[in-house]
Tab-separated table of C-alpha atoms in Angstrom:
chain	number	residue	atom	x	y	z
X	20	MET	CA	103.403	-149.124	-68.702
X	21	ALA	CA	105.273	-149.362	-65.959
X	22	SER	CA	105.175	-145.918	-63.449
X	23	PHE	CA	107.737	-143.452	-62.601
X	24	ASP	CA	107.830	-140.220	-61.041
X	25	PRO	CA	106.969	-137.755	-63.642
X	26	LEU	CA	109.064	-134.401	-64.539
X	27	LEU	CA	105.973	-133.397	-66.097
X	28	ASP	CA	101.914	-133.247	-64.281
X	29	LYS	CA	99.993	-130.781	-65.150
X	30	ASP	CA	97.303	-129.636	-67.806
X	31	GLY	CA	96.182	-133.192	-69.135
X	32	VAL	CA	99.631	-133.616	-70.549
X	33	ARG	CA	102.204	-136.610	-68.274
X	34	LEU	CA	105.812	-136.904	-68.791
X	35	THR	CA	107.657	-140.087	-67.325
X	36	VAL	CA	111.136	-141.107	-68.551
X	37	ASP	CA	112.801	-144.561	-67.915
X	38	ASP	CA	116.263	-144.188	-69.201
X	39	ALA	CA	116.061	-143.831	-73.167
X	40	LEU	CA	112.455	-143.752	-73.495
X	41	ALA	CA	109.921	-140.984	-72.729
X	42	THR	CA	106.487	-142.256	-72.371
X	43	VAL	CA	104.078	-138.931	-73.041
X	44	THR	CA	100.022	-139.514	-71.677
X	45	LEU	CA	97.052	-138.062	-72.622
X	46	THR	CA	95.570	-137.615	-68.820
X	47	ASN	CA	92.481	-136.210	-69.334
X	48	PRO	CA	89.830	-139.004	-70.744
X	49	ALA	CA	86.453	-137.955	-68.886
X	50	LYS	CA	86.713	-134.949	-71.921
X	51	ARG	CA	88.265	-137.581	-74.059
X	52	ASN	CA	91.376	-135.994	-74.107
X	53	ALA	CA	89.777	-132.757	-75.502
X	54	GLN	CA	92.815	-129.927	-76.088
X	55	SER	CA	93.035	-126.705	-75.263
X	56	PRO	CA	95.745	-123.987	-74.986
X	57	ALA	CA	97.402	-124.913	-71.579
X	58	LEU	CA	97.551	-128.690	-73.113
X	59	TRP	CA	99.644	-127.607	-75.741
X	60	ARG	CA	101.748	-125.247	-73.802
X	61	ALA	CA	102.352	-128.437	-71.852
X	62	LEU	CA	102.853	-130.622	-74.578
X	63	ALA	CA	105.848	-127.957	-76.153
X	64	GLU	CA	107.410	-128.445	-72.099
X	65	ALA	CA	107.345	-131.431	-72.102
X	66	GLY	CA	109.564	-131.767	-75.456
X	67	GLN	CA	112.014	-129.108	-73.773
X	68	SER	CA	111.957	-131.190	-70.763
X	69	LEU	CA	113.336	-134.444	-72.009
X	70	PRO	CA	117.126	-135.290	-70.794
X	71	GLY	CA	119.200	-136.415	-73.097
X	72	THR	CA	119.536	-139.234	-72.092
X	73	VAL	CA	116.328	-140.201	-74.211
X	74	ARG	CA	116.573	-141.991	-78.002
X	75	VAL	CA	112.348	-142.627	-77.940
X	76	VAL	CA	109.281	-141.115	-77.024
X	77	LEU	CA	106.112	-142.869	-76.801
X	78	LEU	CA	103.043	-140.551	-76.593
X	79	ARG	CA	99.469	-142.390	-75.263
X	80	ALA	CA	96.491	-141.450	-74.274
X	81	GLU	CA	94.293	-142.731	-71.526
X	82	GLY	CA	90.398	-144.300	-71.862
X	83	LYS	CA	88.487	-144.755	-74.811
X	84	SER	CA	89.624	-141.811	-77.015
X	85	PHE	CA	93.325	-140.818	-78.293
X	86	SER	CA	91.900	-137.300	-79.033
X	87	ALA	CA	88.201	-135.831	-79.566
X	88	GLY	CA	90.003	-132.775	-80.651
X	89	LEU	CA	89.730	-129.299	-79.610
X	90	ASP	CA	87.698	-128.490	-76.813
X	91	ARG	CA	84.683	-126.548	-78.138
X	92	GLN	CA	84.688	-124.503	-75.392
X	93	ALA	CA	87.327	-122.213	-77.451
X	94	PHE	CA	84.716	-120.838	-79.811
X	95	THR	CA	82.330	-119.038	-77.142
X	96	PRO	CA	82.896	-115.729	-75.775
X	97	GLU	CA	84.029	-116.820	-72.770
X	98	GLY	CA	86.789	-119.450	-73.886
X	99	PHE	CA	89.128	-120.492	-71.271
X	100	ASP	CA	90.155	-119.335	-67.802
X	101	GLY	CA	92.835	-117.225	-68.579
X	102	GLU	CA	92.913	-117.685	-71.805
X	103	PRO	CA	91.961	-115.496	-74.613
X	104	SER	CA	88.935	-116.958	-76.622
X	105	PHE	CA	89.025	-117.543	-80.518
X	106	ILE	CA	86.479	-115.110	-81.008
X	107	ASP	CA	89.474	-112.323	-79.015
X	108	LEU	CA	91.656	-113.985	-81.107
X	109	ALA	CA	89.623	-113.493	-84.702
X	110	ARG	CA	89.798	-109.662	-83.419
X	111	ARG	CA	93.877	-109.485	-82.768
X	112	SER	CA	95.811	-108.041	-86.085
X	113	ASP	CA	97.472	-109.880	-88.245
X	114	ALA	CA	100.964	-110.412	-86.735
X	115	GLU	CA	99.176	-111.187	-83.031
X	116	LEU	CA	97.060	-113.816	-84.359
X	117	ASP	CA	100.042	-115.745	-86.450
X	118	ALA	CA	101.848	-115.445	-82.912
X	119	ALA	CA	99.366	-117.140	-81.587
X	120	ILE	CA	98.665	-119.555	-83.859
X	121	ALA	CA	102.779	-120.511	-83.891
X	122	GLU	CA	102.908	-120.782	-80.098
X	123	TYR	CA	100.104	-123.151	-79.858
X	124	GLN	CA	101.974	-125.755	-82.580
X	125	GLU	CA	105.367	-125.883	-80.362
X	126	GLY	CA	103.837	-128.898	-79.105
X	127	PHE	CA	103.093	-130.769	-82.047
X	128	THR	CA	106.571	-129.414	-83.522
X	129	TRP	CA	108.828	-130.808	-81.389
X	130	TRP	CA	108.154	-134.957	-82.165
X	131	ARG	CA	110.151	-134.525	-85.270
X	132	ARG	CA	113.583	-133.703	-83.898
X	133	SER	CA	116.320	-135.806	-85.353
X	134	ASP	CA	118.030	-137.228	-82.451
X	135	ILE	CA	114.154	-139.131	-81.194
X	136	VAL	CA	112.278	-141.124	-82.766
X	137	SER	CA	108.707	-140.707	-81.783
X	138	ILE	CA	105.557	-143.213	-81.614
X	139	ALA	CA	102.068	-142.366	-81.019
X	140	ALA	CA	100.047	-144.763	-79.889
X	141	VAL	CA	96.152	-144.579	-81.049
X	142	GLN	CA	92.823	-145.565	-80.074
X	143	GLY	CA	88.978	-144.807	-80.495
X	144	HIS	CA	88.541	-141.273	-81.781
X	145	ALA	CA	92.009	-138.907	-82.860
X	146	ILE	CA	89.846	-135.957	-83.909
X	147	GLY	CA	90.698	-132.261	-85.972
X	148	ALA	CA	93.839	-131.649	-83.809
X	149	GLY	CA	93.945	-135.305	-81.893
X	150	PHE	CA	94.691	-136.522	-85.604
X	151	GLN	CA	97.515	-133.720	-86.178
X	152	LEU	CA	98.441	-134.711	-82.980
X	153	ALA	CA	99.717	-138.470	-84.078
X	154	LEU	CA	100.647	-136.872	-87.739
X	155	ALA	CA	103.047	-134.946	-85.823
X	156	CYS	CA	104.858	-138.503	-84.613
X	157	ASP	CA	107.354	-140.632	-86.664
X	158	LEU	CA	104.913	-143.233	-86.362
X	159	ARG	CA	101.652	-144.465	-85.376
X	160	VAL	CA	100.575	-147.916	-83.724
X	161	VAL	CA	97.076	-148.167	-83.575
X	162	ALA	CA	94.049	-149.865	-82.308
X	163	ASP	CA	91.714	-151.447	-84.768
X	164	ASP	CA	88.920	-149.006	-83.019
X	165	VAL	CA	90.459	-145.901	-84.300
X	166	GLN	CA	88.787	-143.155	-85.614
X	167	PHE	CA	90.900	-140.287	-87.637
X	168	ALA	CA	88.861	-137.354	-89.272
X	169	MET	CA	90.687	-134.077	-90.071
X	170	ARG	CA	87.195	-131.736	-89.461
X	171	GLU	CA	88.786	-128.424	-89.094
X	172	THR	CA	87.373	-127.589	-92.903
X	173	SER	CA	84.030	-129.002	-91.898
X	174	LEU	CA	83.956	-125.756	-89.504
X	175	GLY	CA	84.825	-123.157	-91.728
X	176	LEU	CA	88.608	-123.524	-90.385
X	177	VAL	CA	91.912	-125.203	-92.040
X	178	PRO	CA	94.146	-127.620	-90.198
X	179	ASP	CA	97.019	-125.486	-88.572
X	180	LEU	CA	98.285	-127.341	-86.087
X	181	THR	CA	101.411	-128.538	-88.754
X	182	GLY	CA	99.335	-131.646	-89.628
X	183	THR	CA	99.077	-131.203	-93.299
X	184	HIS	CA	102.827	-132.177	-94.264
X	185	PRO	CA	102.971	-135.433	-93.025
X	186	LEU	CA	99.439	-136.073	-94.105
X	187	VAL	CA	100.434	-135.097	-97.582
X	188	GLY	CA	103.747	-137.015	-97.339
X	189	LEU	CA	101.758	-140.302	-96.146
X	190	VAL	CA	99.102	-140.348	-98.274
X	191	GLY	CA	99.025	-137.920	-101.215
X	192	TYR	CA	98.208	-134.894	-101.888
X	193	ALA	CA	95.005	-135.854	-103.484
X	194	ARG	CA	93.459	-138.411	-100.828
X	195	ALA	CA	94.852	-135.857	-98.227
X	196	LEU	CA	92.527	-133.106	-99.496
X	197	GLU	CA	89.704	-135.704	-99.944
X	198	ILE	CA	90.433	-136.868	-96.063
X	199	CYS	CA	90.042	-132.892	-94.991
X	200	ALA	CA	87.714	-131.630	-97.665
X	201	THR	CA	85.253	-134.182	-96.193
X	202	GLY	CA	85.677	-134.531	-92.585
X	203	ARG	CA	85.194	-138.376	-92.933
X	204	PHE	CA	86.034	-141.195	-90.846
X	205	VAL	CA	90.267	-142.972	-91.358
X	206	LEU	CA	89.633	-146.640	-89.980
X	207	ALA	CA	92.344	-149.024	-89.242
X	208	GLU	CA	92.509	-150.950	-92.340
X	209	GLU	CA	92.470	-147.838	-94.325
X	210	ALA	CA	94.993	-145.864	-91.780
X	211	GLN	CA	97.411	-149.229	-92.342
X	212	ARG	CA	96.659	-149.824	-95.570
X	213	THR	CA	97.870	-145.936	-96.851
X	214	GLY	CA	100.411	-145.446	-94.450
X	215	LEU	CA	98.916	-143.000	-91.872
X	216	ALA	CA	99.988	-146.387	-89.553
X	217	ASN	CA	102.459	-148.941	-89.613
X	218	ILE	CA	100.780	-151.033	-87.281
X	219	ALA	CA	97.422	-151.910	-86.892
X	220	VAL	CA	95.981	-154.049	-83.674
X	221	PRO	CA	93.307	-155.208	-81.298
X	222	VAL	CA	92.954	-152.190	-79.024
X	223	ASP	CA	94.205	-154.213	-76.311
X	224	GLN	CA	97.349	-155.050	-77.444
X	225	LEU	CA	97.691	-151.134	-78.264
X	226	ASP	CA	100.129	-150.362	-75.623
X	227	ASP	CA	102.188	-153.665	-75.416
X	228	ALA	CA	102.625	-153.002	-79.608
X	229	ALA	CA	103.924	-149.419	-78.896
X	230	ARG	CA	106.418	-150.976	-76.493
X	231	ASP	CA	107.444	-153.642	-78.828
X	232	LEU	CA	108.582	-151.120	-81.293
X	233	ALA	CA	109.427	-148.226	-79.066
X	234	GLY	CA	112.172	-151.400	-78.556
X	235	ALA	CA	113.139	-152.477	-81.294
X	236	LEU	CA	113.669	-149.071	-82.132
X	237	LEU	CA	115.754	-148.459	-79.310
X	238	ALA	CA	118.193	-151.210	-79.946
X	239	ALA	CA	119.593	-149.802	-82.794
X	240	PRO	CA	122.752	-147.949	-81.873
X	241	ARG	CA	121.858	-144.455	-81.260
X	242	ASP	CA	124.033	-142.307	-84.093
X	243	ALA	CA	123.281	-144.563	-86.540
X	244	LEU	CA	119.378	-144.518	-86.467
X	245	ILE	CA	119.806	-140.711	-86.451
X	246	GLU	CA	121.837	-140.552	-89.452
X	247	THR	CA	119.257	-142.949	-90.835
X	248	LYS	CA	116.519	-140.497	-89.620
X	249	ALA	CA	118.118	-137.796	-91.261
X	250	LEU	CA	118.831	-138.977	-94.354
X	251	LEU	CA	114.574	-140.325	-94.957
X	252	GLN	CA	113.523	-137.574	-93.684
X	253	GLY	CA	115.822	-134.742	-96.824
X	254	ALA	CA	114.959	-137.000	-99.284
X	255	VAL	CA	112.059	-136.078	-100.540
X	256	GLY	CA	113.405	-132.612	-101.363
X	257	ARG	CA	116.500	-133.981	-102.575
X	258	THR	CA	116.872	-135.570	-106.546
X	259	TYR	CA	118.251	-138.796	-106.877
X	260	GLU	CA	121.410	-138.183	-107.318
X	261	ASP	CA	121.584	-135.661	-104.023
X	262	GLN	CA	120.677	-138.396	-102.182
X	263	ARG	CA	123.141	-140.893	-103.212
X	264	VAL	CA	125.482	-137.968	-101.791
X	265	ALA	CA	123.945	-137.373	-98.386
X	266	GLU	CA	124.469	-140.951	-98.380
X	267	ARG	CA	128.220	-141.677	-99.152
X	268	ALA	CA	128.702	-138.286	-96.699
X	269	ALA	CA	126.091	-140.070	-94.460
X	270	GLN	CA	128.205	-144.105	-94.535
X	271	GLY	CA	131.173	-141.917	-94.133
X	272	ARG	CA	130.824	-140.275	-90.968
X	273	ARG	CA	129.690	-143.333	-89.531
X	274	LEU	CA	132.623	-145.648	-90.627
X	275	ARG	CA	135.011	-142.999	-88.975
X	276	ASP	CA	132.858	-143.340	-85.721
X	277	LEU	CA	133.298	-146.958	-85.824
X	278	ALA	CA	136.920	-147.252	-86.421
X	279	GLY	CA	137.620	-144.770	-84.072
X	280	VAL	CA	138.665	-142.315	-87.014
X	281	GLY	CA	139.008	-138.351	-86.347
X	282	GLU	CA	137.231	-136.733	-89.388
């Protein structure tokens, strides 16, 4: 990956921008990019910091693992410096607990914004919060050593970082339930076969494959790509006839724009 002066570099997250392509990198390989509330806030800040020129966002991670999930220090009485431990959070009111989790989720929600397309390049372990971060993106390119797992249920919790909706959408309810309930690993072949991964490549080709996909997305006219993404995002919630109507409306906008004709 080319190196650029970062717009953000804090708490295990680095953001660089090269015109229309932004790269968000997880930068704590010594801890297998384990996640914390500080990292989640940095992810949210990265989304807020994107210049308007950005059309594609590439999410990648340094080291052998994409992310081993939540740092277990969160479950200790001490928690993280300057942060309430999860034990402390459990003692708060329902409203306070809901607000805290909603804040954590903000680092995972912006990846599907209508004006960008996001790609996760995933190698090694993507466990729990790591799996959900990969699921937050529109597309996933995986290395042949990838190991996805949703371990929250096995720990007496539930996945709460926005991963359940895209997981069901990608693999269906029954397989999503089985993956979450058992906490088993999903490897590269299954990930590609079931739609979790768009592309699976040898680990030493991961960055190049992700950049190639980013380049192909950037080759499409921006407004047409935005309209297409919106059409596909809304398709599940529409009837066949409603989708036909949405297609006609979107195409009308595109034709008028190309012809330079006002609404």
